[in-house]
Coordinates of C-alpha atoms in Angstrom, one line a residue:
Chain A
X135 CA 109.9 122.0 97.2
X136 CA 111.0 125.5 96.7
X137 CA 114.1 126.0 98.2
X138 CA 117.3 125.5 95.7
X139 CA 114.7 126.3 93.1
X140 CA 115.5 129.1 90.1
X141 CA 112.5 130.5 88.2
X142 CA 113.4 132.6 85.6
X143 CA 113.0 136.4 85.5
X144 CA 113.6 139.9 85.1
X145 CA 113.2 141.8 88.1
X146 CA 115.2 144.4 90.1
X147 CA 116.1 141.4 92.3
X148 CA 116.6 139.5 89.4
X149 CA 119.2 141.7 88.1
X150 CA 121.0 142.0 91.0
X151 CA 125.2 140.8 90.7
X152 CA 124.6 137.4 92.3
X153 CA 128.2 138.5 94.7
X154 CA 125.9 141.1 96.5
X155 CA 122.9 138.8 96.8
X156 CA 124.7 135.7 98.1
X157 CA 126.8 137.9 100.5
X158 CA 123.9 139.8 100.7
X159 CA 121.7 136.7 102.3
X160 CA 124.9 135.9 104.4
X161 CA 125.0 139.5 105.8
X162 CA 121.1 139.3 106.6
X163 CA 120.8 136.0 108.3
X164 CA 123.5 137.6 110.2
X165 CA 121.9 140.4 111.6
X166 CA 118.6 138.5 112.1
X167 CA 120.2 137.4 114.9
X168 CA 120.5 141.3 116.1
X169 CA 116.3 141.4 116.4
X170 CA 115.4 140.6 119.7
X171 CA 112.2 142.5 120.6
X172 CA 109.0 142.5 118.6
X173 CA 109.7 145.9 116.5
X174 CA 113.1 144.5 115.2
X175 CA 111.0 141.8 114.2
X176 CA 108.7 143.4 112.7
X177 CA 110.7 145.9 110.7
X178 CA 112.7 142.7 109.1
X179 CA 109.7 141.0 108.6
X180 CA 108.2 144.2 106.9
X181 CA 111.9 144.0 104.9
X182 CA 111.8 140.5 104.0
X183 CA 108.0 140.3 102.9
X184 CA 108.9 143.8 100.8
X185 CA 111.1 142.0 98.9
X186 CA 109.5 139.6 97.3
X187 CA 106.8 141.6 95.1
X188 CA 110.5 143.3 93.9
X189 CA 111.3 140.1 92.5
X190 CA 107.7 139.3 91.2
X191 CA 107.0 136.5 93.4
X192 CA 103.4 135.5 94.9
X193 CA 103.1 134.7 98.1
X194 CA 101.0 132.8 98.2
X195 CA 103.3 130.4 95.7
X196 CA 106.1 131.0 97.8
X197 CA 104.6 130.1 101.2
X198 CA 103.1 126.8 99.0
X199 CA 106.8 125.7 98.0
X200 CA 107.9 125.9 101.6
X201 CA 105.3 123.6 103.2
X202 CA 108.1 121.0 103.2
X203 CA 109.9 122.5 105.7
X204 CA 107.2 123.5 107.8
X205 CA 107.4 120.6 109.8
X206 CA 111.0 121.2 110.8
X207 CA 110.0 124.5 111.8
X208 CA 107.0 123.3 114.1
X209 CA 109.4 120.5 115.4
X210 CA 112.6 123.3 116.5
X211 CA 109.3 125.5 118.3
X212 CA 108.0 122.5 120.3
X213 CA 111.5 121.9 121.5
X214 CA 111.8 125.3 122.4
X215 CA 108.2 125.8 123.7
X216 CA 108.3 122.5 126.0
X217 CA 111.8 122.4 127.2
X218 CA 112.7 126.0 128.1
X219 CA 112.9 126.5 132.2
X220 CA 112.8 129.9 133.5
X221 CA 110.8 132.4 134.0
X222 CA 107.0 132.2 135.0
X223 CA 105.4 128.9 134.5
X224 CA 102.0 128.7 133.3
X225 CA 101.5 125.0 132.5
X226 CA 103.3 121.6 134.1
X227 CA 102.6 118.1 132.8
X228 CA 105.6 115.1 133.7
X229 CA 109.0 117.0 132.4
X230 CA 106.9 118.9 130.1
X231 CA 106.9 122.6 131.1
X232 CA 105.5 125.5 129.4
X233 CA 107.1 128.9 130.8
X234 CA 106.9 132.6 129.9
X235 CA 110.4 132.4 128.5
X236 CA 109.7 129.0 126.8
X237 CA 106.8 131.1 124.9
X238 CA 108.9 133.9 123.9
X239 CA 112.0 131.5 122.8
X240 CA 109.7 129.8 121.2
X241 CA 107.9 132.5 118.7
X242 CA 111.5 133.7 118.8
X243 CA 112.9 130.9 117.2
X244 CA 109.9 131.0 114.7
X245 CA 110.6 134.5 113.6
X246 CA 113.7 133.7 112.9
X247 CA 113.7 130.7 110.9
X248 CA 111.1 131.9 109.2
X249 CA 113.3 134.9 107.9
X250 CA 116.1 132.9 107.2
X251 CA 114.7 130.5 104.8
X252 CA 112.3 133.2 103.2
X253 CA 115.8 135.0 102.6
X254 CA 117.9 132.1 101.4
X255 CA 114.7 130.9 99.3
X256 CA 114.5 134.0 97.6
X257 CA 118.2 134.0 96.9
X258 CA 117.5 130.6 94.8
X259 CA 114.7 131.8 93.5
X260 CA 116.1 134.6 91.9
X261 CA 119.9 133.3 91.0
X262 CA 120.6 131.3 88.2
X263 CA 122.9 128.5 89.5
X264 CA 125.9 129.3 87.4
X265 CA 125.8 133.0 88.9
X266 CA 126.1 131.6 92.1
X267 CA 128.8 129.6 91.0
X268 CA 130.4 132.6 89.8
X269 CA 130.1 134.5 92.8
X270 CA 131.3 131.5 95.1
X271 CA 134.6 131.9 93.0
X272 CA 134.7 135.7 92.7
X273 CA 134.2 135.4 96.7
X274 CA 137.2 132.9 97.7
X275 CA 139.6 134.2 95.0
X276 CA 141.8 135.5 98.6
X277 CA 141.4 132.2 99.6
X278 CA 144.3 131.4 96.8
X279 CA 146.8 133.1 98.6
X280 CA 147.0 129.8 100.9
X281 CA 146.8 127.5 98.1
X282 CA 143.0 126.7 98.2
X283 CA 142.4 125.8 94.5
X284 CA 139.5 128.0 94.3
X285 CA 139.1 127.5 90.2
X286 CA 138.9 123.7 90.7
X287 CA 136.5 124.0 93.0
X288 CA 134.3 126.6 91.0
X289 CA 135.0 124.7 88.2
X290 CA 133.5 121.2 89.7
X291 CA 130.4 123.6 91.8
X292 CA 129.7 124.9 88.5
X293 CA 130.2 121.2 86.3
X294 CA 127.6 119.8 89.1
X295 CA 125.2 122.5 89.1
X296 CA 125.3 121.8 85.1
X297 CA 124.2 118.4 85.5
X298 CA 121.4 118.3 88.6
X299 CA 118.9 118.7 85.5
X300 CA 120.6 116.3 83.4
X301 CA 121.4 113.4 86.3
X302 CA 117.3 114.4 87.4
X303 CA 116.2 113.6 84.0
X304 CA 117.9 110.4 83.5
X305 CA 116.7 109.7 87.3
X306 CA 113.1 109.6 86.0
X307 CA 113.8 107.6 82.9
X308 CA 115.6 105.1 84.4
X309 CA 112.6 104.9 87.0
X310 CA 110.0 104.9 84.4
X311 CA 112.2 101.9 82.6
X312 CA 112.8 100.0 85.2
X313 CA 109.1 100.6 86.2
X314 CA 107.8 99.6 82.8
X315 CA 109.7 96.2 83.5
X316 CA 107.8 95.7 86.9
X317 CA 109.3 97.8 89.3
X318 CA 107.7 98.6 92.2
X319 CA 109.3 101.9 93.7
X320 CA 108.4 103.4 97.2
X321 CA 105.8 99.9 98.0
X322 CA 106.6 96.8 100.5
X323 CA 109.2 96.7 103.5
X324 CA 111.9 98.7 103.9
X325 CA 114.4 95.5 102.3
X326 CA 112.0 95.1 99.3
X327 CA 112.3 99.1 98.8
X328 CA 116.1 98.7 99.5
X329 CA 116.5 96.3 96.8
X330 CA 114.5 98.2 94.2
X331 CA 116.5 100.8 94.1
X332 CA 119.2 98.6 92.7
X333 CA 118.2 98.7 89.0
X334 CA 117.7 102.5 89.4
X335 CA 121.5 103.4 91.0
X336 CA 123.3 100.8 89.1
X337 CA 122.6 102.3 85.2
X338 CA 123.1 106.1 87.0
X339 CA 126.2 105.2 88.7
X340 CA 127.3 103.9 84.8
X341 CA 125.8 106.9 83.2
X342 CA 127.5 109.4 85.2
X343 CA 130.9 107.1 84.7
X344 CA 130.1 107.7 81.0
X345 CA 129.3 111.3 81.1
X346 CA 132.3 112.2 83.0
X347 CA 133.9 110.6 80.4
X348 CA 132.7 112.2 77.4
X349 CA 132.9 115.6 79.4
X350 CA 136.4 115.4 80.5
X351 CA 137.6 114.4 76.5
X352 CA 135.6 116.9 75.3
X353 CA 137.1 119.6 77.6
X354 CA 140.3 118.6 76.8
X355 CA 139.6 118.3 72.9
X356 CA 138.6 121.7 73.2
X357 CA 142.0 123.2 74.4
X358 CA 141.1 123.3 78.6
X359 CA 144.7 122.5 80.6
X360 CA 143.5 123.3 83.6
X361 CA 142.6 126.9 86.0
X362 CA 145.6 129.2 85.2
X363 CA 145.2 131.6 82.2
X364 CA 141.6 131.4 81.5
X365 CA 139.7 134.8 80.2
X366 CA 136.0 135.0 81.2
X367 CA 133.1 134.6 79.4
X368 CA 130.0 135.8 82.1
X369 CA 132.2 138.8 83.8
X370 CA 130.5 140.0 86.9
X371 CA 129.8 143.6 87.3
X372 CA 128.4 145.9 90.1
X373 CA 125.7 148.2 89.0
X374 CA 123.6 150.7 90.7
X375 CA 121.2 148.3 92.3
X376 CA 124.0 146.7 94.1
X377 CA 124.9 150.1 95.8
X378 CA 121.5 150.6 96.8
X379 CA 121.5 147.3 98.8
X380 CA 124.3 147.6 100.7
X381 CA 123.1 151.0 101.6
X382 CA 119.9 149.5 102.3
X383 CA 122.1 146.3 104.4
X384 CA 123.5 149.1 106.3
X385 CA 121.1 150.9 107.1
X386 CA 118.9 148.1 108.7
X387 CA 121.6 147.3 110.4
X388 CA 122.1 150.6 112.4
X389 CA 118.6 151.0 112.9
X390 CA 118.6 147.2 114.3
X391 CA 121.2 148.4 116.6
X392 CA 119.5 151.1 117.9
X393 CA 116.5 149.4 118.1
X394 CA 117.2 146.7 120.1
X395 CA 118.8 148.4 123.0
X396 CA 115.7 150.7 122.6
Chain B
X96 CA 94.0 94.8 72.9
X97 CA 93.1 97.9 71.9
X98 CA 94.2 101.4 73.4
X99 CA 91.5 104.2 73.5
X100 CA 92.1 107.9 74.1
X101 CA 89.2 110.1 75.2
X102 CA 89.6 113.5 75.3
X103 CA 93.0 113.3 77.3
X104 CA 94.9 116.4 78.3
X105 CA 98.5 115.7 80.4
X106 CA 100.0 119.3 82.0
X107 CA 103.6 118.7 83.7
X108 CA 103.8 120.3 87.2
X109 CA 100.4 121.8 87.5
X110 CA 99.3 124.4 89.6
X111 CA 102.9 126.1 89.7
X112 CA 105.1 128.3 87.2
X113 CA 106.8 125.0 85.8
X114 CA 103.4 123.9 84.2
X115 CA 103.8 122.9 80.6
X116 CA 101.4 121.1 78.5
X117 CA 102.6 117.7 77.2
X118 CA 99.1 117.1 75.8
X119 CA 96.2 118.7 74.8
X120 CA 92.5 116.8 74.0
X121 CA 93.8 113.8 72.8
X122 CA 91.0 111.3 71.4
X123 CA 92.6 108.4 69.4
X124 CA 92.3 104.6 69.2
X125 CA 95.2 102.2 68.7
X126 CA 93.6 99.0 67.6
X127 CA 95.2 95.9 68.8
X128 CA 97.4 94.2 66.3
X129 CA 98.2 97.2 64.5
X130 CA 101.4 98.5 63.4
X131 CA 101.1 102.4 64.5
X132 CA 103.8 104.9 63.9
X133 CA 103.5 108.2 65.4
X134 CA 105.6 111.2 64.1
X135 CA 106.0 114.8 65.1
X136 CA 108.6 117.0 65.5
X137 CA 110.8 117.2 68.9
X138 CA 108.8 118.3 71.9
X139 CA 105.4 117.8 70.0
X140 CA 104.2 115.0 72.7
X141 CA 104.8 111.9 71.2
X142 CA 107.1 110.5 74.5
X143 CA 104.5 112.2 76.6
X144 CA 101.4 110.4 75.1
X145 CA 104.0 107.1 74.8
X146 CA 103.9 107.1 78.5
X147 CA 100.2 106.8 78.6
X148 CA 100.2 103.8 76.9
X149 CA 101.0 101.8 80.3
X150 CA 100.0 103.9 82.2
X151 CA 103.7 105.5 83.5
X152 CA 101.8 108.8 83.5
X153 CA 97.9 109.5 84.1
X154 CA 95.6 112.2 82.4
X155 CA 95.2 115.4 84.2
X156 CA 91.9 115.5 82.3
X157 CA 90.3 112.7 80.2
X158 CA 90.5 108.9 80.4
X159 CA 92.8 105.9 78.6
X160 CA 91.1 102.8 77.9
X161 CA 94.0 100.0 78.4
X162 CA 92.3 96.5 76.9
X163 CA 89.9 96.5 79.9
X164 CA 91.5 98.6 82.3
X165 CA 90.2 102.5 82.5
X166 CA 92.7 104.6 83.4
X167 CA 91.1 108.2 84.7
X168 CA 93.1 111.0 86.6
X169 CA 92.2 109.2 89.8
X170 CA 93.5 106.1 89.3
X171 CA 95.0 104.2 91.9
X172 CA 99.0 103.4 91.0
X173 CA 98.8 100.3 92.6
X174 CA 97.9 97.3 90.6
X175 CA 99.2 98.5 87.9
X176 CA 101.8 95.5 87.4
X177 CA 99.4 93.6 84.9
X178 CA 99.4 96.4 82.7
X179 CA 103.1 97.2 82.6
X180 CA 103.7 93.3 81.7
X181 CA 100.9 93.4 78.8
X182 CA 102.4 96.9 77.7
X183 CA 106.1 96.1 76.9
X184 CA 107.7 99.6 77.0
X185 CA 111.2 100.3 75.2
X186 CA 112.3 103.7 75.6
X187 CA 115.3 105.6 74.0
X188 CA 118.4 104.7 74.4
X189 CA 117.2 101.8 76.4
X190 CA 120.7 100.1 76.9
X191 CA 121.0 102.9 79.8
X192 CA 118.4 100.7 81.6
X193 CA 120.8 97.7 82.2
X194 CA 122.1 96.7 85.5
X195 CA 122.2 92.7 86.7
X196 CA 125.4 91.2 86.3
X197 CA 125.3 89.2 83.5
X198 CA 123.2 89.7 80.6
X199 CA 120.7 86.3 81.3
X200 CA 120.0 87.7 84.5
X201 CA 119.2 91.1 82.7
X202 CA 116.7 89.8 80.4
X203 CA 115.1 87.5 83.1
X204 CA 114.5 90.6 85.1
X205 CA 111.3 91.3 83.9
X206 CA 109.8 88.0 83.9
X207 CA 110.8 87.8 86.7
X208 CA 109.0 90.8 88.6
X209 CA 106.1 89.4 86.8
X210 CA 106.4 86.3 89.1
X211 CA 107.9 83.7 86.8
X212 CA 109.9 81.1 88.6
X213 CA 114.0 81.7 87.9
X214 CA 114.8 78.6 85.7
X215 CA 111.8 79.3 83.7
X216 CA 113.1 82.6 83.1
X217 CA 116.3 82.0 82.3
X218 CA 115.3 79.6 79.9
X219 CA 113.2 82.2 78.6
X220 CA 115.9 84.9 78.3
X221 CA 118.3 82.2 76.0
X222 CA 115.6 82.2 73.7
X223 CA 114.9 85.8 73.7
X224 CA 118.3 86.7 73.0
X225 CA 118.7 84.8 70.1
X226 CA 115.2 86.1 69.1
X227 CA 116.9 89.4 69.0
X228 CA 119.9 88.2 67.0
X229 CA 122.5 87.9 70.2
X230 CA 125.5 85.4 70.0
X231 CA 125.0 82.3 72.3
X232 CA 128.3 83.6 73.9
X233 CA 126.7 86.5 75.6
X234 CA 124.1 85.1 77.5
X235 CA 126.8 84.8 80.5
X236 CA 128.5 88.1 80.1
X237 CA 128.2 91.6 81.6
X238 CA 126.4 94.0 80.0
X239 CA 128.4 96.4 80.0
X240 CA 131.2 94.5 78.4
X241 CA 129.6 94.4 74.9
X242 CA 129.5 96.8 72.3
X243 CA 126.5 100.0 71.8
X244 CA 124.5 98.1 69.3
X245 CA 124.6 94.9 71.4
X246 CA 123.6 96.6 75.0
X247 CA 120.4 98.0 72.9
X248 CA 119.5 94.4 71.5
X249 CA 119.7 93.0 75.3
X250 CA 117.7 95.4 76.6
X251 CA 114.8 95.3 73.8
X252 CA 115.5 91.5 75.0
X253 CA 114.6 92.5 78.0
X254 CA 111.1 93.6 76.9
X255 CA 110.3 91.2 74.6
X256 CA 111.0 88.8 77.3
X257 CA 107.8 89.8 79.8
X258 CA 105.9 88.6 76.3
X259 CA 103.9 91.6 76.1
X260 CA 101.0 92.0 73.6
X261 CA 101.7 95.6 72.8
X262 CA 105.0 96.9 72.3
X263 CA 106.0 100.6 72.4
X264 CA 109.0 101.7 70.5
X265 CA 110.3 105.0 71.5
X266 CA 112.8 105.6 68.4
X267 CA 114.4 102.0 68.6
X268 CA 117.0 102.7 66.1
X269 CA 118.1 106.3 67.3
X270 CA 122.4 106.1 67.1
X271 CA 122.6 102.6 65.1
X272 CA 124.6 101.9 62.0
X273 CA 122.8 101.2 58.7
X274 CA 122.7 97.7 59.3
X275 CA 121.8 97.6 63.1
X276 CA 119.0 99.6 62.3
X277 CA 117.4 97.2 58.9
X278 CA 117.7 94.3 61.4
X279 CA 115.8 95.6 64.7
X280 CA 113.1 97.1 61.8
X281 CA 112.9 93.5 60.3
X282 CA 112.7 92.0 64.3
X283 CA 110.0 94.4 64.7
X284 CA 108.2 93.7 61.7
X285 CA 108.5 89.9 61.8
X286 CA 106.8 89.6 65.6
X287 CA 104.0 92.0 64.0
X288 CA 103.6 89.2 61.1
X289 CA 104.5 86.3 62.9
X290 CA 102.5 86.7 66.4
X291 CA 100.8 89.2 66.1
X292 CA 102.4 91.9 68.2
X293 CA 100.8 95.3 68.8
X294 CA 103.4 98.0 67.4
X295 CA 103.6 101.0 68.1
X296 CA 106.5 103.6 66.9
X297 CA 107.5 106.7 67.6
X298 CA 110.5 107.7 65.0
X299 CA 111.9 110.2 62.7
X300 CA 112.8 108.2 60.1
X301 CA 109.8 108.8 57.4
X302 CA 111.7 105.6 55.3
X303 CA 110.4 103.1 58.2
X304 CA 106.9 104.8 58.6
X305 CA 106.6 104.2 55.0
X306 CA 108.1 101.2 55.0
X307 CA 105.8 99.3 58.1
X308 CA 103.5 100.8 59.5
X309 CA 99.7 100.8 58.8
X310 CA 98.3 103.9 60.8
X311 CA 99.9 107.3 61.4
X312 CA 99.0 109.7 64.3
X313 CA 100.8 113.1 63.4
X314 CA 101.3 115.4 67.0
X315 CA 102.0 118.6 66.8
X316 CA 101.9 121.1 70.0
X317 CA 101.0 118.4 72.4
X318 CA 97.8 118.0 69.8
X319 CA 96.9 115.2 67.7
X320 CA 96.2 116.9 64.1
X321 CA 95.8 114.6 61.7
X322 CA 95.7 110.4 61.8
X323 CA 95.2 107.9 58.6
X324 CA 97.4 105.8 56.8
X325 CA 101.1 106.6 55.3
X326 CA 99.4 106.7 52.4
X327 CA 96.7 109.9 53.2
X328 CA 99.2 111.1 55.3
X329 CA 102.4 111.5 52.8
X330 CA 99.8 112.1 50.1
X331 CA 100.3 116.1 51.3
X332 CA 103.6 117.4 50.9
X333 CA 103.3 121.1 51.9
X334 CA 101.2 120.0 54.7
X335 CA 103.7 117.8 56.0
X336 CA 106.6 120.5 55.3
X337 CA 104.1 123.1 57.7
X338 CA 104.5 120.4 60.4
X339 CA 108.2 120.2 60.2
X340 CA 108.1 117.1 58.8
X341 CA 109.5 115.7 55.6
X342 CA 108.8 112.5 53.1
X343 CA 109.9 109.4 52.6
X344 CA 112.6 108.9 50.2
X345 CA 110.8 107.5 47.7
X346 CA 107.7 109.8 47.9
X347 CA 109.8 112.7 47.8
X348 CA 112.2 110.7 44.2
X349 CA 108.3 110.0 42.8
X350 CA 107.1 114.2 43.6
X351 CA 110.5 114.7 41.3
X352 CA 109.8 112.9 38.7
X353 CA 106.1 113.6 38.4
X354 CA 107.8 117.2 38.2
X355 CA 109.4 116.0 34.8
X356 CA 106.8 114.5 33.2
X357 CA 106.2 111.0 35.0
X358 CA 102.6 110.2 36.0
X359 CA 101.9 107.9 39.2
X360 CA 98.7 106.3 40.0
X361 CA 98.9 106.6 43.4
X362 CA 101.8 108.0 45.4
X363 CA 104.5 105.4 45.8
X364 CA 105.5 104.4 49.6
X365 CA 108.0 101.9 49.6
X366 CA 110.7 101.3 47.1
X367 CA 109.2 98.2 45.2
X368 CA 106.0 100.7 44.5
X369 CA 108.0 102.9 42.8
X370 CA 109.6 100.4 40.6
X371 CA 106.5 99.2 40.0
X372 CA 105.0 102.7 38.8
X373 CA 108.3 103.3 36.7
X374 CA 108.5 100.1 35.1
X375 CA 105.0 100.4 32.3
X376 CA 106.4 104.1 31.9
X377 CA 110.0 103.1 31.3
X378 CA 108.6 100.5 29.0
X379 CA 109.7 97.5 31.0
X380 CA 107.9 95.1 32.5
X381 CA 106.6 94.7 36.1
X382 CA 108.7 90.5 36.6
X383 CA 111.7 92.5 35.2

């Protein structure tokens, strides 16, 4: 599973200010949504394929890593492809209709899930966690004018992003603990599988109780009261690059616009 | 029950841009009713090849030889059970592997997955925790009620329990007090004497390899470079120190004094060895 995934690098994607790349993916899996004939899809899929030896990624390692979702993709196109009225049909079978339009919704639908999780994907790839963090804060700081308590939530995003490794780790050792006393994970009935997953949540549940623990006397041993006040240590910064992409944002966009009503 | 490792290579998350080796061409026997430390610094593949041992991980290149049972990359993880009862496995930290509601029902867990009837288990459990030193007051209280040194004891319970023939300590005594760890050493070394028991140790502490053990496996890099007794293996101090590892104590007060002028036949291991070397040079004698 690729998606969520961060691999470690130095490319011009890489080095992007995660603020421009999260809004960034926003903006784009907005104006997917403009294509709606087959050179607007092509010119994003052209975009979206470009990107990706930028941030020195295979593709064939990338399309690997999102086999997982490949059957929800199939599933959404069968929907569209076999329950679609409209238009010319070419094939009838019970309620089952294929139609022209069903054909075209369907690839339609394709193209565009395709580009979404290609662009969100790459996001992950390519953003440490903490950045994104970061930029999630730096992004709903307005939001504090109405009493949203954006730091607190940063602050927890951030605290749980630390410990996905961590909880993941101790996930596996419990397993391989629990195993080592005769555990059976994943075999027998669904209440046998149930009930084997008792011994594994049980000691997390505790563990995380513990850690939250030790974390929340450690932050306070260390002088934190809270939000309001704080200096910060990873400040982010616009550079160069960033300008370039929303130039580059833009510009796709007008031409998608112009495109389309082509 | 001896373990056999031929030519066995482990890579994590092969095939993507995660892939790490854990081991590399590993060939080793563990004889059966051996007392086996292995020591290495931190990350050099001693957990990893730990987890071979009942077969928690397979090679990605090589084969284990488990008492009768082959394990090759291939293997099937079913029927596996057998091995996992005869291979008792206590990891670090183990107390974070405790969940039943009272600490009886903890240490019957085991048995219990291994298809022992419940009364038979319990009975079992009440003598395994006093085995390992618990008060009798325990047996019907949570586990997560008693103290850090007494959650570790039930859960090494908890292994001892399935009456394996091999047991596999993954540093046993890592966050104990001086006198938590002598004990568990002692319980450890009295089940090697006294029935037998298969040990094998991963640990930093160079006192207890010196101390108990009767072959050493050194890993370094996910290798195995060098096996042989304490004796051949502390007998190289600047090898050792190349390896990130250090002496035991009383190797490392012996290298001192052979520095100013003592002379030792062979190098002393274990604190009565030393006396003994000092004693004729002191001009004592050795019943002193």
């Amino acid at each position: 599973m690729l998606l969520g995934r961060y691999i470690p690098g130095n490319s011009p994607v890489h080095q992007l200010d995660p603020r421009t790349k999260l809004l960034g993916c926003f903006y784009y899996i907005g104006i997917v949504f403009l294509a709606n004939n087959w050179i607007t899809y092509a010119l994003l899929f052209v975009l979206t394929l470009g990107l990706l030896p930028l941030a020195r990624v295979r593709l064939g390692f990338f399309l690997r890593g999102l086999r997982a979702i490949m059957f929800l993709i199939l599933f959404t196109v069968l929907l569209q492809l076999f329950f679609t009225t409209g238009g010319h049909v070419w094939w009838q079978w019970g309620w089952l209709t294929v139609t022209s339009k069903g054909v075209l919704n369907a690839v339609y639908i394709l193209c565009r899930l395709v580009l979404i999780i290609f662009a969100s994907t790459l996001l992950t790839l390519t953003t440490q966690p903490l950045g994104l963090a970061d930029a999630v804060e730096s992004i709903l700081k307005p939001l504090k004018k109405i009493h949203v308590p954006v730091t607190e939530l940063a602050l927890m995003l951030s605290i749980a992003l630390r410990f996905v490794p961590t909880l993941m780790d101790q996930t596996t050792k419990t397993m391989n603990a629990q195993r080592a006393r005769g555990v059976d994970f994943g075999s027998g009935g669904p209440i046998k599988q149930l009930k084997s997953i008792v011994p594994l949540f049980i000691p997390l549940f505790v563990s995380a109780f513990s850690m939250a623990d030790d974390l929340a006397t450690a932050m306070e041993a260390r002088g934190f009261r809270g939000g309001d006040g704080r200096t910060r240590y990873r400040a982010l910064a616009y550079h160069r690059g960033d300008v370039v992409a929303a130039i580059l944002l833009v510009a796709v966009t007008v031409v998608l616009i112009v495109l389309r009503t082509h | 029950m001896d373990i056999t490792f031929d030519h066995v290579s482990y890579t994590y998350q092969p095939g993507t841009p995660f892939a790490g080796a854990g081991l590399r061409d590993v060939s080793t026997t563990i004889r059966g009713g051996e007392y086996t430390a292995i020591i290495g610094h931190t990350g050099s593949g001693k957990s990893t090849l730990l987890q071979h041992l009942n077969a928690l991980l397979k090679p990605t290149e090589g084969t284990v030889t488990i008492g009768d049972r082959v394990i090759t990359p291939t293997t099937n993880n079913k029927h596996l059970r057998p091995l996992r009862q005869q291979v008792g496995m206590v990891f670090q930290f183990p107390e974070s592997q405790l969940f039943e509601s009272t600490v009886q029902r903890d240490i019957a867990f085991g048995p219990e997955n291994f298809g022992m009837g419940k009364d038979e288990a319990a009975q079992l459990a009440a003598d395994t925790a006093k085995l390992v030193g618990l008060p009798d007051d325990v047996l019907g209280r949570s586990p997560f009620d008693l103290s850090g040194g007494q959650m570790r004891r039930v859960a090494i319970a908890g292994v001892l329990a399935m009456q394996p023939s091999v047991l596999v300590l993954d540093e046993p005594t890592a966050g104990l007090d001086p006198a938590g760890r002598r004990d568990l050493m002692a319980l450890f070394a009295q089940l090697h004497r006294e029935q037998g028991l298969t040990i094998v140790l991963v640990t930093h502490q160079m006192d207890d390899v010196a101390d108990f053990a009767e072959h050493v496996l050194v890993m370094d890099g996910g290798a195995l470079v060098k096996e042989g007794t304490p004796r051949e293996i502390f007998a190289d101090a600047e090898w050792l120190q190349a390896h990130s590892l250090a002496l035991p104590t009383t190797t490392r007060m012996a290298g001192e004094l052979t520095e100013r002028g003592f002379h030792f036949d062979r190098v002393p291991l274990t604190l009565a060895e030393l006396a003994d070397g000092l004693a004729p040079q002191l001009g004592g004698s050795l019943d002193e």
